[in-house]
Amino acid sequence: MKTESNIRPSVEFEVEAIPKTPGRPCTVIFYDNIQGPLTRPAEGENAEGEEYFTFDRYEAQATYSEGLEGIIEENKEAWLAAAKKAEEDATAEEVRNTRNKLLEEIDWTQTIDAPISAKSRSELRTYRQQLRDITEQDGFPYEVEWPVRPTIEKADPDPADEALDVLIGEEDK
């Protein structure tokens, strides 16, 4: 994940284990693509520009053991690739969950008796397909362009429904 800090990471990775007890879970934090120092433009007359660094930060879960740092150092690329993949998978899962909630919110519009106009039904079908295609976008899962939900218009009253209301005495309610 892209991160900014006024402190430049001094290592490529670190093992976060408190306490450092063999067999206990720990987190390995990787720092990649470190850039800087960069300077933000100053705000105000007497202000100075702020110096900062950007970098990608990834986490991997591991089981702590003596010598873990050496094991990671020997296989750093594989560990980093696994951490990147774990983050990508987690981000993709979040996007899919959001997409699924958006689909669930409008599921009712696709039933044949949903009281919406034909135009709305058609626009919503297109919208639903755009949501299902989210995973095919070029920047997925990090750069997702969400489709805009169309307005739902009520259908004109069905004369058969109005006639039924009269027959069963519901027209006054």
mmCIF file of N, CA and C in Angstrom, residues 26-164:
data_model
loop_
_atom_site.group_PDB
_atom_site.id
_atom_site.type_symbol
_atom_site.label_atom_id
_atom_site.label_comp_id
_atom_site.label_asym_id
_atom_site.label_seq_id
_atom_site.Cartn_x
_atom_site.Cartn_y
_atom_site.Cartn_z
ATOM 1 N N CYS A 26 3.730 -13.248 14.425
ATOM 2 C CA CYS A 26 4.398 -11.960 14.288
ATOM 3 C C CYS A 26 4.044 -11.381 12.918
ATOM 4 N N THR A 27 4.391 -10.138 12.720
ATOM 5 C CA THR A 27 4.135 -9.463 11.464
ATOM 6 C C THR A 27 5.468 -9.039 10.859
ATOM 7 N N VAL A 28 5.631 -9.318 9.583
ATOM 8 C CA VAL A 28 6.811 -8.870 8.856
ATOM 9 C C VAL A 28 6.361 -7.714 7.979
ATOM 10 N N ILE A 29 7.013 -6.561 8.143
ATOM 11 C CA ILE A 29 6.651 -5.363 7.390
ATOM 12 C C ILE A 29 7.746 -5.098 6.362
ATOM 13 N N PHE A 30 7.340 -4.973 5.093
ATOM 14 C CA PHE A 30 8.276 -4.709 4.001
ATOM 15 C C PHE A 30 8.106 -3.273 3.517
ATOM 16 N N TYR A 31 9.233 -2.654 3.159
ATOM 17 C CA TYR A 31 9.244 -1.300 2.585
ATOM 18 C C TYR A 31 9.854 -1.415 1.203
ATOM 19 N N ASP A 32 9.107 -0.964 0.188
ATOM 20 C CA ASP A 32 9.545 -1.118 -1.198
ATOM 21 C C ASP A 32 9.297 0.199 -1.941
ATOM 22 N N ASN A 33 10.053 0.421 -3.011
ATOM 23 C CA ASN A 33 9.894 1.618 -3.858
ATOM 24 C C ASN A 33 10.009 2.914 -3.052
ATOM 25 N N ILE A 34 11.015 3.006 -2.221
ATOM 26 C CA ILE A 34 11.209 4.197 -1.387
ATOM 27 C C ILE A 34 11.673 5.348 -2.274
ATOM 28 N N GLN A 35 10.965 6.472 -2.173
ATOM 29 C CA GLN A 35 11.314 7.657 -2.961
ATOM 30 C C GLN A 35 11.369 8.867 -2.054
ATOM 31 N N GLY A 36 12.319 9.742 -2.322
ATOM 32 C CA GLY A 36 12.425 10.972 -1.553
ATOM 33 C C GLY A 36 13.839 11.192 -1.090
ATOM 34 N N PRO A 37 14.061 12.286 -0.424
ATOM 35 C CA PRO A 37 13.022 13.152 0.125
ATOM 36 C C PRO A 37 12.355 14.014 -0.947
ATOM 37 N N LEU A 38 11.071 14.194 -0.782
ATOM 38 C CA LEU A 38 10.262 15.067 -1.615
ATOM 39 C C LEU A 38 9.870 16.258 -0.753
ATOM 40 N N THR A 39 9.465 17.341 -1.371
ATOM 41 C CA THR A 39 9.094 18.530 -0.606
ATOM 42 C C THR A 39 7.707 18.985 -1.002
ATOM 43 N N ARG A 40 6.852 19.147 0.003
ATOM 44 C CA ARG A 40 5.516 19.715 -0.220
ATOM 45 C C ARG A 40 5.657 21.222 -0.346
ATOM 46 N N PRO A 41 4.837 21.838 -1.162
ATOM 47 C CA PRO A 41 4.874 23.307 -1.248
ATOM 48 C C PRO A 41 4.542 23.937 0.104
ATOM 49 N N ALA A 42 5.203 25.023 0.386
ATOM 50 C CA ALA A 42 4.966 25.745 1.639
ATOM 51 C C ALA A 42 3.606 26.415 1.592
ATOM 52 N N GLU A 43 2.946 26.457 2.749
ATOM 53 C CA GLU A 43 1.661 27.150 2.863
ATOM 54 C C GLU A 43 1.863 28.362 3.748
ATOM 55 N N GLY A 44 1.501 29.526 3.261
ATOM 56 C CA GLY A 44 1.674 30.758 4.039
ATOM 57 C C GLY A 44 2.993 31.433 3.710
ATOM 58 N N GLU A 45 3.112 32.677 4.161
ATOM 59 C CA GLU A 45 4.274 33.488 3.815
ATOM 60 C C GLU A 45 5.575 32.974 4.415
ATOM 61 N N ASN A 46 5.579 32.695 5.696
ATOM 62 C CA ASN A 46 6.814 32.339 6.381
ATOM 63 C C ASN A 46 7.007 30.824 6.539
ATOM 64 N N ALA A 47 6.151 30.053 5.926
ATOM 65 C CA ALA A 47 6.231 28.607 6.080
ATOM 66 C C ALA A 47 7.300 28.016 5.168
ATOM 67 N N GLU A 48 7.859 26.900 5.604
ATOM 68 C CA GLU A 48 8.829 26.170 4.795
ATOM 69 C C GLU A 48 8.152 24.912 4.265
ATOM 70 N N GLY A 49 8.605 24.461 3.121
ATOM 71 C CA GLY A 49 8.064 23.230 2.562
ATOM 72 C C GLY A 49 8.403 22.052 3.453
ATOM 73 N N GLU A 50 7.485 21.113 3.551
ATOM 74 C CA GLU A 50 7.680 19.940 4.398
ATOM 75 C C GLU A 50 8.315 18.815 3.583
ATOM 76 N N GLU A 51 9.331 18.182 4.150
ATOM 77 C CA GLU A 51 10.021 17.074 3.503
ATOM 78 C C GLU A 51 9.331 15.761 3.869
ATOM 79 N N TYR A 52 9.184 14.871 2.877
ATOM 80 C CA TYR A 52 8.543 13.588 3.151
ATOM 81 C C TYR A 52 9.071 12.529 2.182
ATOM 82 N N PHE A 53 8.732 11.289 2.463
ATOM 83 C CA PHE A 53 9.120 10.150 1.644
ATOM 84 C C PHE A 53 7.861 9.381 1.271
ATOM 85 N N THR A 54 7.885 8.730 0.125
ATOM 86 C CA THR A 54 6.795 7.823 -0.239
ATOM 87 C C THR A 54 7.394 6.431 -0.414
ATOM 88 N N PHE A 55 6.593 5.432 -0.099
ATOM 89 C CA PHE A 55 7.037 4.051 -0.262
ATOM 90 C C PHE A 55 5.830 3.127 -0.209
ATOM 91 N N ASP A 56 6.047 1.924 -0.701
ATOM 92 C CA ASP A 56 5.018 0.889 -0.601
ATOM 93 C C ASP A 56 5.292 0.097 0.667
ATOM 94 N N ARG A 57 4.245 -0.155 1.434
ATOM 95 C CA ARG A 57 4.361 -0.890 2.693
ATOM 96 C C ARG A 57 3.461 -2.118 2.608
ATOM 97 N N TYR A 58 4.052 -3.270 2.841
ATOM 98 C CA TYR A 58 3.314 -4.529 2.797
ATOM 99 C C TYR A 58 3.539 -5.290 4.087
ATOM 100 N N GLU A 59 2.566 -6.086 4.472
ATOM 101 C CA GLU A 59 2.683 -6.900 5.682
ATOM 102 C C GLU A 59 2.473 -8.367 5.347
ATOM 103 N N ALA A 60 3.214 -9.202 6.052
ATOM 104 C CA ALA A 60 3.032 -10.651 5.953
ATOM 105 C C ALA A 60 2.964 -11.192 7.374
ATOM 106 N N GLN A 61 2.112 -12.144 7.583
ATOM 107 C CA GLN A 61 2.002 -12.785 8.891
ATOM 108 C C GLN A 61 2.926 -13.999 8.908
ATOM 109 N N ALA A 62 3.570 -14.212 10.035
ATOM 110 C CA ALA A 62 4.509 -15.328 10.160
ATOM 111 C C ALA A 62 4.487 -15.827 11.597
ATOM 112 N N THR A 63 5.219 -16.898 11.824
ATOM 113 C CA THR A 63 5.418 -17.418 13.168
ATOM 114 C C THR A 63 6.854 -17.093 13.547
ATOM 115 N N TYR A 64 7.016 -16.431 14.665
ATOM 116 C CA TYR A 64 8.354 -16.010 15.063
ATOM 117 C C TYR A 64 9.227 -17.201 15.435
ATOM 118 N N SER A 65 10.481 -17.088 15.023
ATOM 119 C CA SER A 65 11.487 -18.070 15.421
ATOM 120 C C SER A 65 12.835 -17.369 15.428
ATOM 121 N N GLU A 66 13.773 -17.909 16.210
ATOM 122 C CA GLU A 66 15.122 -17.361 16.202
ATOM 123 C C GLU A 66 15.663 -17.489 14.776
ATOM 124 N N GLY A 67 16.265 -16.437 14.273
ATOM 125 C CA GLY A 67 16.833 -16.487 12.927
ATOM 126 C C GLY A 67 15.840 -16.182 11.825
ATOM 127 N N LEU A 68 14.610 -15.760 12.178
ATOM 128 C CA LEU A 68 13.605 -15.460 11.158
ATOM 129 C C LEU A 68 14.095 -14.373 10.209
ATOM 130 N N GLU A 69 14.748 -13.339 10.742
ATOM 131 C CA GLU A 69 15.255 -12.251 9.906
ATOM 132 C C GLU A 69 16.200 -12.786 8.831
ATOM 133 N N GLY A 70 17.069 -13.722 9.194
ATOM 134 C CA GLY A 70 17.998 -14.308 8.231
ATOM 135 C C GLY A 70 17.289 -15.119 7.163
ATOM 136 N N ILE A 71 16.265 -15.846 7.568
ATOM 137 C CA ILE A 71 15.474 -16.633 6.611
ATOM 138 C C ILE A 71 14.803 -15.704 5.610
ATOM 139 N N ILE A 72 14.246 -14.602 6.111
ATOM 140 C CA ILE A 72 13.583 -13.639 5.225
ATOM 141 C C ILE A 72 14.606 -13.004 4.297
ATOM 142 N N GLU A 73 15.757 -12.619 4.831
ATOM 143 C CA GLU A 73 16.811 -11.980 4.029
ATOM 144 C C GLU A 73 17.227 -12.885 2.875
ATOM 145 N N GLU A 74 17.366 -14.179 3.113
ATOM 146 C CA GLU A 74 17.774 -15.128 2.076
ATOM 147 C C GLU A 74 16.708 -15.299 0.999
ATOM 148 N N ASN A 75 15.444 -15.087 1.359
ATOM 149 C CA ASN A 75 14.323 -15.295 0.434
ATOM 150 C C ASN A 75 13.452 -14.042 0.326
ATOM 151 N N LYS A 76 14.106 -12.883 0.389
ATOM 152 C CA LYS A 76 13.379 -11.615 0.477
ATOM 153 C C LYS A 76 12.376 -11.420 -0.661
ATOM 154 N N GLU A 77 12.772 -11.741 -1.876
ATOM 155 C CA GLU A 77 11.871 -11.533 -3.022
ATOM 156 C C GLU A 77 10.613 -12.394 -2.909
ATOM 157 N N ALA A 78 10.772 -13.623 -2.477
ATOM 158 C CA ALA A 78 9.609 -14.512 -2.328
ATOM 159 C C ALA A 78 8.697 -14.020 -1.209
ATOM 160 N N TRP A 79 9.279 -13.587 -0.100
ATOM 161 C CA TRP A 79 8.481 -13.059 1.011
ATOM 162 C C TRP A 79 7.738 -11.792 0.584
ATOM 163 N N LEU A 80 8.443 -10.902 -0.117
ATOM 164 C CA LEU A 80 7.820 -9.658 -0.570
ATOM 165 C C LEU A 80 6.696 -9.961 -1.556
ATOM 166 N N ALA A 81 6.929 -10.887 -2.476
ATOM 167 C CA ALA A 81 5.883 -11.257 -3.441
ATOM 168 C C ALA A 81 4.655 -11.819 -2.727
ATOM 169 N N ALA A 82 4.877 -12.631 -1.692
ATOM 170 C CA ALA A 82 3.754 -13.191 -0.937
ATOM 171 C C ALA A 82 2.991 -12.096 -0.197
ATOM 172 N N ALA A 83 3.708 -11.115 0.358
ATOM 173 C CA ALA A 83 3.059 -10.005 1.068
ATOM 174 C C ALA A 83 2.250 -9.153 0.095
ATOM 175 N N LYS A 84 2.797 -8.895 -1.094
ATOM 176 C CA LYS A 84 2.070 -8.122 -2.116
ATOM 177 C C LYS A 84 0.803 -8.863 -2.545
ATOM 178 N N LYS A 85 0.933 -10.166 -2.730
ATOM 179 C CA LYS A 85 -0.220 -10.976 -3.148
ATOM 180 C C LYS A 85 -1.302 -10.989 -2.069
ATOM 181 N N ALA A 86 -0.894 -11.090 -0.806
ATOM 182 C CA ALA A 86 -1.864 -11.083 0.299
ATOM 183 C C ALA A 86 -2.618 -9.757 0.338
ATOM 184 N N GLU A 87 -1.898 -8.651 0.140
ATOM 185 C CA GLU A 87 -2.570 -7.343 0.140
ATOM 186 C C GLU A 87 -3.517 -7.218 -1.045
ATOM 187 N N GLU A 88 -3.069 -7.650 -2.211
ATOM 188 C CA GLU A 88 -3.920 -7.579 -3.397
ATOM 189 C C GLU A 88 -5.184 -8.415 -3.206
ATOM 190 N N ASP A 89 -5.029 -9.613 -2.655
ATOM 191 C CA ASP A 89 -6.189 -10.482 -2.405
ATOM 192 C C ASP A 89 -7.163 -9.837 -1.416
ATOM 193 N N ALA A 90 -6.634 -9.224 -0.357
ATOM 194 C CA ALA A 90 -7.492 -8.577 0.646
ATOM 195 C C ALA A 90 -8.218 -7.376 0.037
ATOM 196 N N THR A 91 -7.518 -6.602 -0.769
ATOM 197 C CA THR A 91 -8.139 -5.440 -1.414
ATOM 198 C C THR A 91 -9.208 -5.895 -2.400
ATOM 199 N N ALA A 92 -8.921 -6.934 -3.170
ATOM 200 C CA ALA A 92 -9.899 -7.470 -4.123
ATOM 201 C C ALA A 92 -11.145 -7.968 -3.392
ATOM 202 N N GLU A 93 -10.945 -8.596 -2.245
ATOM 203 C CA GLU A 93 -12.074 -9.086 -1.441
ATOM 204 C C GLU A 93 -12.949 -7.921 -0.972
ATOM 205 N N GLU A 94 -12.322 -6.827 -0.538
ATOM 206 C CA GLU A 94 -13.078 -5.643 -0.107
ATOM 207 C C GLU A 94 -13.899 -5.076 -1.260
ATOM 208 N N VAL A 95 -13.295 -4.989 -2.445
ATOM 209 C CA VAL A 95 -14.002 -4.455 -3.614
ATOM 210 C C VAL A 95 -15.175 -5.368 -3.968
ATOM 211 N N ARG A 96 -14.938 -6.667 -3.964
ATOM 212 C CA ARG A 96 -16.029 -7.603 -4.276
ATOM 213 C C ARG A 96 -17.161 -7.514 -3.251
ATOM 214 N N ASN A 97 -16.818 -7.360 -1.982
ATOM 215 C CA ASN A 97 -17.853 -7.226 -0.950
ATOM 216 C C ASN A 97 -18.690 -5.973 -1.181
ATOM 217 N N THR A 98 -18.031 -4.863 -1.516
ATOM 218 C CA THR A 98 -18.762 -3.622 -1.810
ATOM 219 C C THR A 98 -19.653 -3.821 -3.025
ATOM 220 N N ARG A 99 -19.110 -4.435 -4.057
ATOM 221 C CA ARG A 99 -19.880 -4.699 -5.277
ATOM 222 C C ARG A 99 -21.094 -5.569 -4.964
ATOM 223 N N ASN A 100 -20.902 -6.607 -4.163
ATOM 224 C CA ASN A 100 -22.008 -7.506 -3.826
ATOM 225 C C ASN A 100 -23.101 -6.791 -3.040
ATOM 226 N N LYS A 101 -22.718 -5.894 -2.138
ATOM 227 C CA LYS A 101 -23.721 -5.118 -1.391
ATOM 228 C C LYS A 101 -24.514 -4.218 -2.327
ATOM 229 N N LEU A 102 -23.835 -3.594 -3.292
ATOM 230 C CA LEU A 102 -24.531 -2.735 -4.255
ATOM 231 C C LEU A 102 -25.505 -3.559 -5.099
ATOM 232 N N LEU A 103 -25.103 -4.755 -5.471
ATOM 233 C CA LEU A 103 -26.010 -5.624 -6.231
ATOM 234 C C LEU A 103 -27.212 -6.042 -5.386
ATOM 235 N N GLU A 104 -26.964 -6.400 -4.133
ATOM 236 C CA GLU A 104 -28.049 -6.827 -3.243
ATOM 237 C C GLU A 104 -29.076 -5.716 -3.034
ATOM 238 N N GLU A 105 -28.609 -4.469 -2.980
ATOM 239 C CA GLU A 105 -29.524 -3.347 -2.751
ATOM 240 C C GLU A 105 -30.566 -3.222 -3.851
ATOM 241 N N ILE A 106 -30.245 -3.686 -5.045
ATOM 242 C CA ILE A 106 -31.179 -3.519 -6.162
ATOM 243 C C ILE A 106 -31.654 -4.844 -6.751
ATOM 244 N N ASP A 107 -31.404 -5.938 -6.066
ATOM 245 C CA ASP A 107 -31.891 -7.236 -6.543
ATOM 246 C C ASP A 107 -33.400 -7.202 -6.812
ATOM 247 N N TRP A 108 -34.140 -6.572 -5.934
ATOM 248 C CA TRP A 108 -35.597 -6.551 -6.036
ATOM 249 C C TRP A 108 -36.079 -5.939 -7.346
ATOM 250 N N THR A 109 -35.247 -5.100 -7.981
ATOM 251 C CA THR A 109 -35.675 -4.415 -9.206
ATOM 252 C C THR A 109 -35.733 -5.356 -10.405
ATOM 253 N N GLN A 110 -35.165 -6.537 -10.278
ATOM 254 C CA GLN A 110 -35.092 -7.429 -11.431
ATOM 255 C C GLN A 110 -36.193 -8.482 -11.451
ATOM 256 N N THR A 111 -37.074 -8.441 -10.462
ATOM 257 C CA THR A 111 -38.216 -9.364 -10.507
ATOM 258 C C THR A 111 -39.224 -8.840 -11.518
ATOM 259 N N ILE A 112 -39.946 -9.740 -12.109
ATOM 260 C CA ILE A 112 -40.877 -9.353 -13.168
ATOM 261 C C ILE A 112 -41.990 -8.429 -12.665
ATOM 262 N N ASP A 113 -42.309 -8.532 -11.388
ATOM 263 C CA ASP A 113 -43.395 -7.705 -10.861
ATOM 264 C C ASP A 113 -42.900 -6.489 -10.067
ATOM 265 N N ALA A 114 -41.614 -6.151 -10.190
ATOM 266 C CA ALA A 114 -41.105 -4.959 -9.509
ATOM 267 C C ALA A 114 -41.794 -3.726 -10.097
ATOM 268 N N PRO A 115 -42.297 -2.840 -9.244
ATOM 269 C CA PRO A 115 -43.068 -1.693 -9.732
ATOM 270 C C PRO A 115 -42.182 -0.561 -10.257
ATOM 271 N N ILE A 116 -41.354 -0.876 -11.269
ATOM 272 C CA ILE A 116 -40.474 0.140 -11.856
ATOM 273 C C ILE A 116 -40.716 0.201 -13.350
ATOM 274 N N SER A 117 -40.340 1.321 -13.946
ATOM 275 C CA SER A 117 -40.555 1.502 -15.382
ATOM 276 C C SER A 117 -39.639 0.585 -16.178
ATOM 277 N N ALA A 118 -40.010 0.330 -17.422
ATOM 278 C CA ALA A 118 -39.194 -0.507 -18.310
ATOM 279 C C ALA A 118 -37.828 0.149 -18.527
ATOM 280 N N LYS A 119 -37.814 1.467 -18.619
ATOM 281 C CA LYS A 119 -36.553 2.198 -18.802
ATOM 282 C C LYS A 119 -35.635 1.968 -17.593
ATOM 283 N N SER A 120 -36.186 2.085 -16.397
ATOM 284 C CA SER A 120 -35.387 1.855 -15.187
ATOM 285 C C SER A 120 -34.873 0.425 -15.137
ATOM 286 N N ARG A 121 -35.729 -0.522 -15.464
ATOM 287 C CA ARG A 121 -35.318 -1.940 -15.441
ATOM 288 C C ARG A 121 -34.138 -2.154 -16.389
ATOM 289 N N SER A 122 -34.216 -1.571 -17.577
ATOM 290 C CA SER A 122 -33.138 -1.718 -18.562
ATOM 291 C C SER A 122 -31.845 -1.052 -18.069
ATOM 292 N N GLU A 123 -31.950 0.161 -17.543
ATOM 293 C CA GLU A 123 -30.765 0.872 -17.037
ATOM 294 C C GLU A 123 -30.143 0.123 -15.859
ATOM 295 N N LEU A 124 -30.986 -0.446 -15.019
ATOM 296 C CA LEU A 124 -30.480 -1.194 -13.874
ATOM 297 C C LEU A 124 -29.807 -2.492 -14.300
ATOM 298 N N ARG A 125 -30.297 -3.113 -15.355
ATOM 299 C CA ARG A 125 -29.620 -4.314 -15.869
ATOM 300 C C ARG A 125 -28.217 -3.966 -16.351
ATOM 301 N N THR A 126 -28.098 -2.835 -17.043
ATOM 302 C CA THR A 126 -26.786 -2.377 -17.509
ATOM 303 C C THR A 126 -25.887 -2.078 -16.316
ATOM 304 N N TYR A 127 -26.416 -1.382 -15.328
ATOM 305 C CA TYR A 127 -25.663 -1.044 -14.114
ATOM 306 C C TYR A 127 -25.182 -2.315 -13.408
ATOM 307 N N ARG A 128 -26.069 -3.290 -13.288
ATOM 308 C CA ARG A 128 -25.708 -4.542 -12.619
ATOM 309 C C ARG A 128 -24.592 -5.260 -13.385
ATOM 310 N N GLN A 129 -24.643 -5.222 -14.705
ATOM 311 C CA GLN A 129 -23.573 -5.859 -15.489
ATOM 312 C C GLN A 129 -22.259 -5.106 -15.293
ATOM 313 N N GLN A 130 -22.329 -3.774 -15.236
ATOM 314 C CA GLN A 130 -21.113 -2.991 -14.980
ATOM 315 C C GLN A 130 -20.517 -3.344 -13.619
ATOM 316 N N LEU A 131 -21.360 -3.555 -12.622
ATOM 317 C CA LEU A 131 -20.867 -3.965 -11.308
ATOM 318 C C LEU A 131 -20.202 -5.347 -11.386
ATOM 319 N N ARG A 132 -20.832 -6.258 -12.107
ATOM 320 C CA ARG A 132 -20.247 -7.601 -12.221
ATOM 321 C C ARG A 132 -18.913 -7.571 -12.974
ATOM 322 N N ASP A 133 -18.735 -6.584 -13.857
ATOM 323 C CA ASP A 133 -17.504 -6.476 -14.647
ATOM 324 C C ASP A 133 -16.384 -5.711 -13.931
ATOM 325 N N ILE A 134 -16.621 -5.258 -12.711
ATOM 326 C CA ILE A 134 -15.611 -4.499 -11.949
ATOM 327 C C ILE A 134 -14.270 -5.230 -11.934
ATOM 328 N N THR A 135 -14.298 -6.527 -11.758
ATOM 329 C CA THR A 135 -13.048 -7.295 -11.635
ATOM 330 C C THR A 135 -12.266 -7.360 -12.946
ATOM 331 N N GLU A 136 -12.881 -6.953 -14.043
ATOM 332 C CA GLU A 136 -12.210 -6.966 -15.345
ATOM 333 C C GLU A 136 -11.545 -5.631 -15.670
ATOM 334 N N GLN A 137 -11.735 -4.607 -14.825
ATOM 335 C CA GLN A 137 -11.141 -3.299 -15.088
ATOM 336 C C GLN A 137 -9.624 -3.375 -14.998
ATOM 337 N N ASP A 138 -8.934 -2.554 -15.779
ATOM 338 C CA ASP A 138 -7.473 -2.585 -15.845
ATOM 339 C C ASP A 138 -6.789 -2.368 -14.503
ATOM 340 N N GLY A 139 -7.267 -1.485 -13.662
ATOM 341 C CA GLY A 139 -6.591 -1.197 -12.405
ATOM 342 C C GLY A 139 -7.045 -2.033 -11.225
ATOM 343 N N PHE A 140 -7.938 -3.006 -11.457
ATOM 344 C CA PHE A 140 -8.482 -3.806 -10.365
ATOM 345 C C PHE A 140 -7.361 -4.506 -9.624
ATOM 346 N N PRO A 141 -7.358 -4.537 -8.300
ATOM 347 C CA PRO A 141 -8.373 -4.033 -7.372
ATOM 348 C C PRO A 141 -8.071 -2.635 -6.822
ATOM 349 N N TYR A 142 -6.944 -2.034 -7.243
ATOM 350 C CA TYR A 142 -6.525 -0.772 -6.638
ATOM 351 C C TYR A 142 -7.167 0.462 -7.265
ATOM 352 N N GLU A 143 -7.475 0.386 -8.540
ATOM 353 C CA GLU A 143 -8.085 1.518 -9.232
ATOM 354 C C GLU A 143 -9.391 1.045 -9.852
ATOM 355 N N VAL A 144 -10.469 1.281 -9.118
ATOM 356 C CA VAL A 144 -11.784 0.828 -9.566
ATOM 357 C C VAL A 144 -12.638 2.043 -9.876
ATOM 358 N N GLU A 145 -13.233 2.045 -11.050
ATOM 359 C CA GLU A 145 -14.164 3.107 -11.420
ATOM 360 C C GLU A 145 -15.574 2.548 -11.246
ATOM 361 N N TRP A 146 -16.252 3.043 -10.211
ATOM 362 C CA TRP A 146 -17.583 2.532 -9.887
ATOM 363 C C TRP A 146 -18.617 3.148 -10.822
ATOM 364 N N PRO A 147 -19.522 2.338 -11.360
ATOM 365 C CA PRO A 147 -20.599 2.895 -12.194
ATOM 366 C C PRO A 147 -21.585 3.673 -11.325
ATOM 367 N N VAL A 148 -22.272 4.603 -11.959
ATOM 368 C CA VAL A 148 -23.256 5.421 -11.245
ATOM 369 C C VAL A 148 -24.607 4.710 -11.302
ATOM 370 N N ARG A 149 -25.196 4.553 -10.129
ATOM 371 C CA ARG A 149 -26.505 3.896 -10.050
ATOM 372 C C ARG A 149 -27.562 4.788 -10.692
ATOM 373 N N PRO A 150 -28.339 4.245 -11.630
ATOM 374 C CA PRO A 150 -29.386 5.067 -12.266
ATOM 375 C C PRO A 150 -30.545 5.327 -11.308
ATOM 376 N N THR A 151 -31.299 6.331 -11.623
ATOM 377 C CA THR A 151 -32.494 6.664 -10.853
ATOM 378 C C THR A 151 -33.564 5.612 -11.125
ATOM 379 N N ILE A 152 -34.259 5.235 -10.086
ATOM 380 C CA ILE A 152 -35.321 4.234 -10.240
ATOM 381 C C ILE A 152 -36.651 4.971 -10.356
ATOM 382 N N GLU A 153 -37.297 4.796 -11.492
ATOM 383 C CA GLU A 153 -38.591 5.431 -11.732
ATOM 384 C C GLU A 153 -39.698 4.407 -11.508
ATOM 385 N N LYS A 154 -40.751 4.850 -10.840
ATOM 386 C CA LYS A 154 -41.902 3.966 -10.635
ATOM 387 C C LYS A 154 -42.582 3.718 -11.975
ATOM 388 N N ALA A 155 -43.187 2.560 -12.073
ATOM 389 C CA ALA A 155 -43.949 2.225 -13.276
ATOM 390 C C ALA A 155 -45.297 2.921 -13.220
ATOM 391 N N ASP A 156 -45.874 3.126 -14.385
ATOM 392 C CA ASP A 156 -47.243 3.626 -14.416
ATOM 393 C C ASP A 156 -48.116 2.551 -13.784
ATOM 394 N N PRO A 157 -49.185 2.968 -13.123
ATOM 395 C CA PRO A 157 -50.044 1.960 -12.484
ATOM 396 C C PRO A 157 -50.576 0.968 -13.518
ATOM 397 N N ASP A 158 -50.595 -0.276 -13.131
ATOM 398 C CA ASP A 158 -51.100 -1.337 -14.001
ATOM 399 C C ASP A 158 -52.626 -1.340 -13.885
ATOM 400 N N PRO A 159 -53.332 -1.165 -15.009
ATOM 401 C CA PRO A 159 -54.810 -1.158 -14.957
ATOM 402 C C PRO A 159 -55.379 -2.425 -14.320
ATOM 403 N N ALA A 160 -54.700 -3.557 -14.509
ATOM 404 C CA ALA A 160 -55.193 -4.811 -13.912
ATOM 405 C C ALA A 160 -55.108 -4.722 -12.394
ATOM 406 N N ASP A 161 -54.060 -4.114 -11.870
ATOM 407 C CA ASP A 161 -53.926 -3.957 -10.417
ATOM 408 C C ASP A 161 -55.013 -3.036 -9.882
ATOM 409 N N GLU A 162 -55.306 -1.942 -10.624
ATOM 410 C CA GLU A 162 -56.354 -1.019 -10.188
ATOM 411 C C GLU A 162 -57.718 -1.710 -10.192
ATOM 412 N N ALA A 163 -57.969 -2.525 -11.209
ATOM 413 C CA ALA A 163 -59.246 -3.247 -11.292
ATOM 414 C C ALA A 163 -59.358 -4.244 -10.138
ATOM 415 N N LEU A 164 -58.257 -4.911 -9.807
ATOM 416 C CA LEU A 164 -58.265 -5.855 -8.690
ATOM 417 C C LEU A 164 -58.547 -5.123 -7.377
#
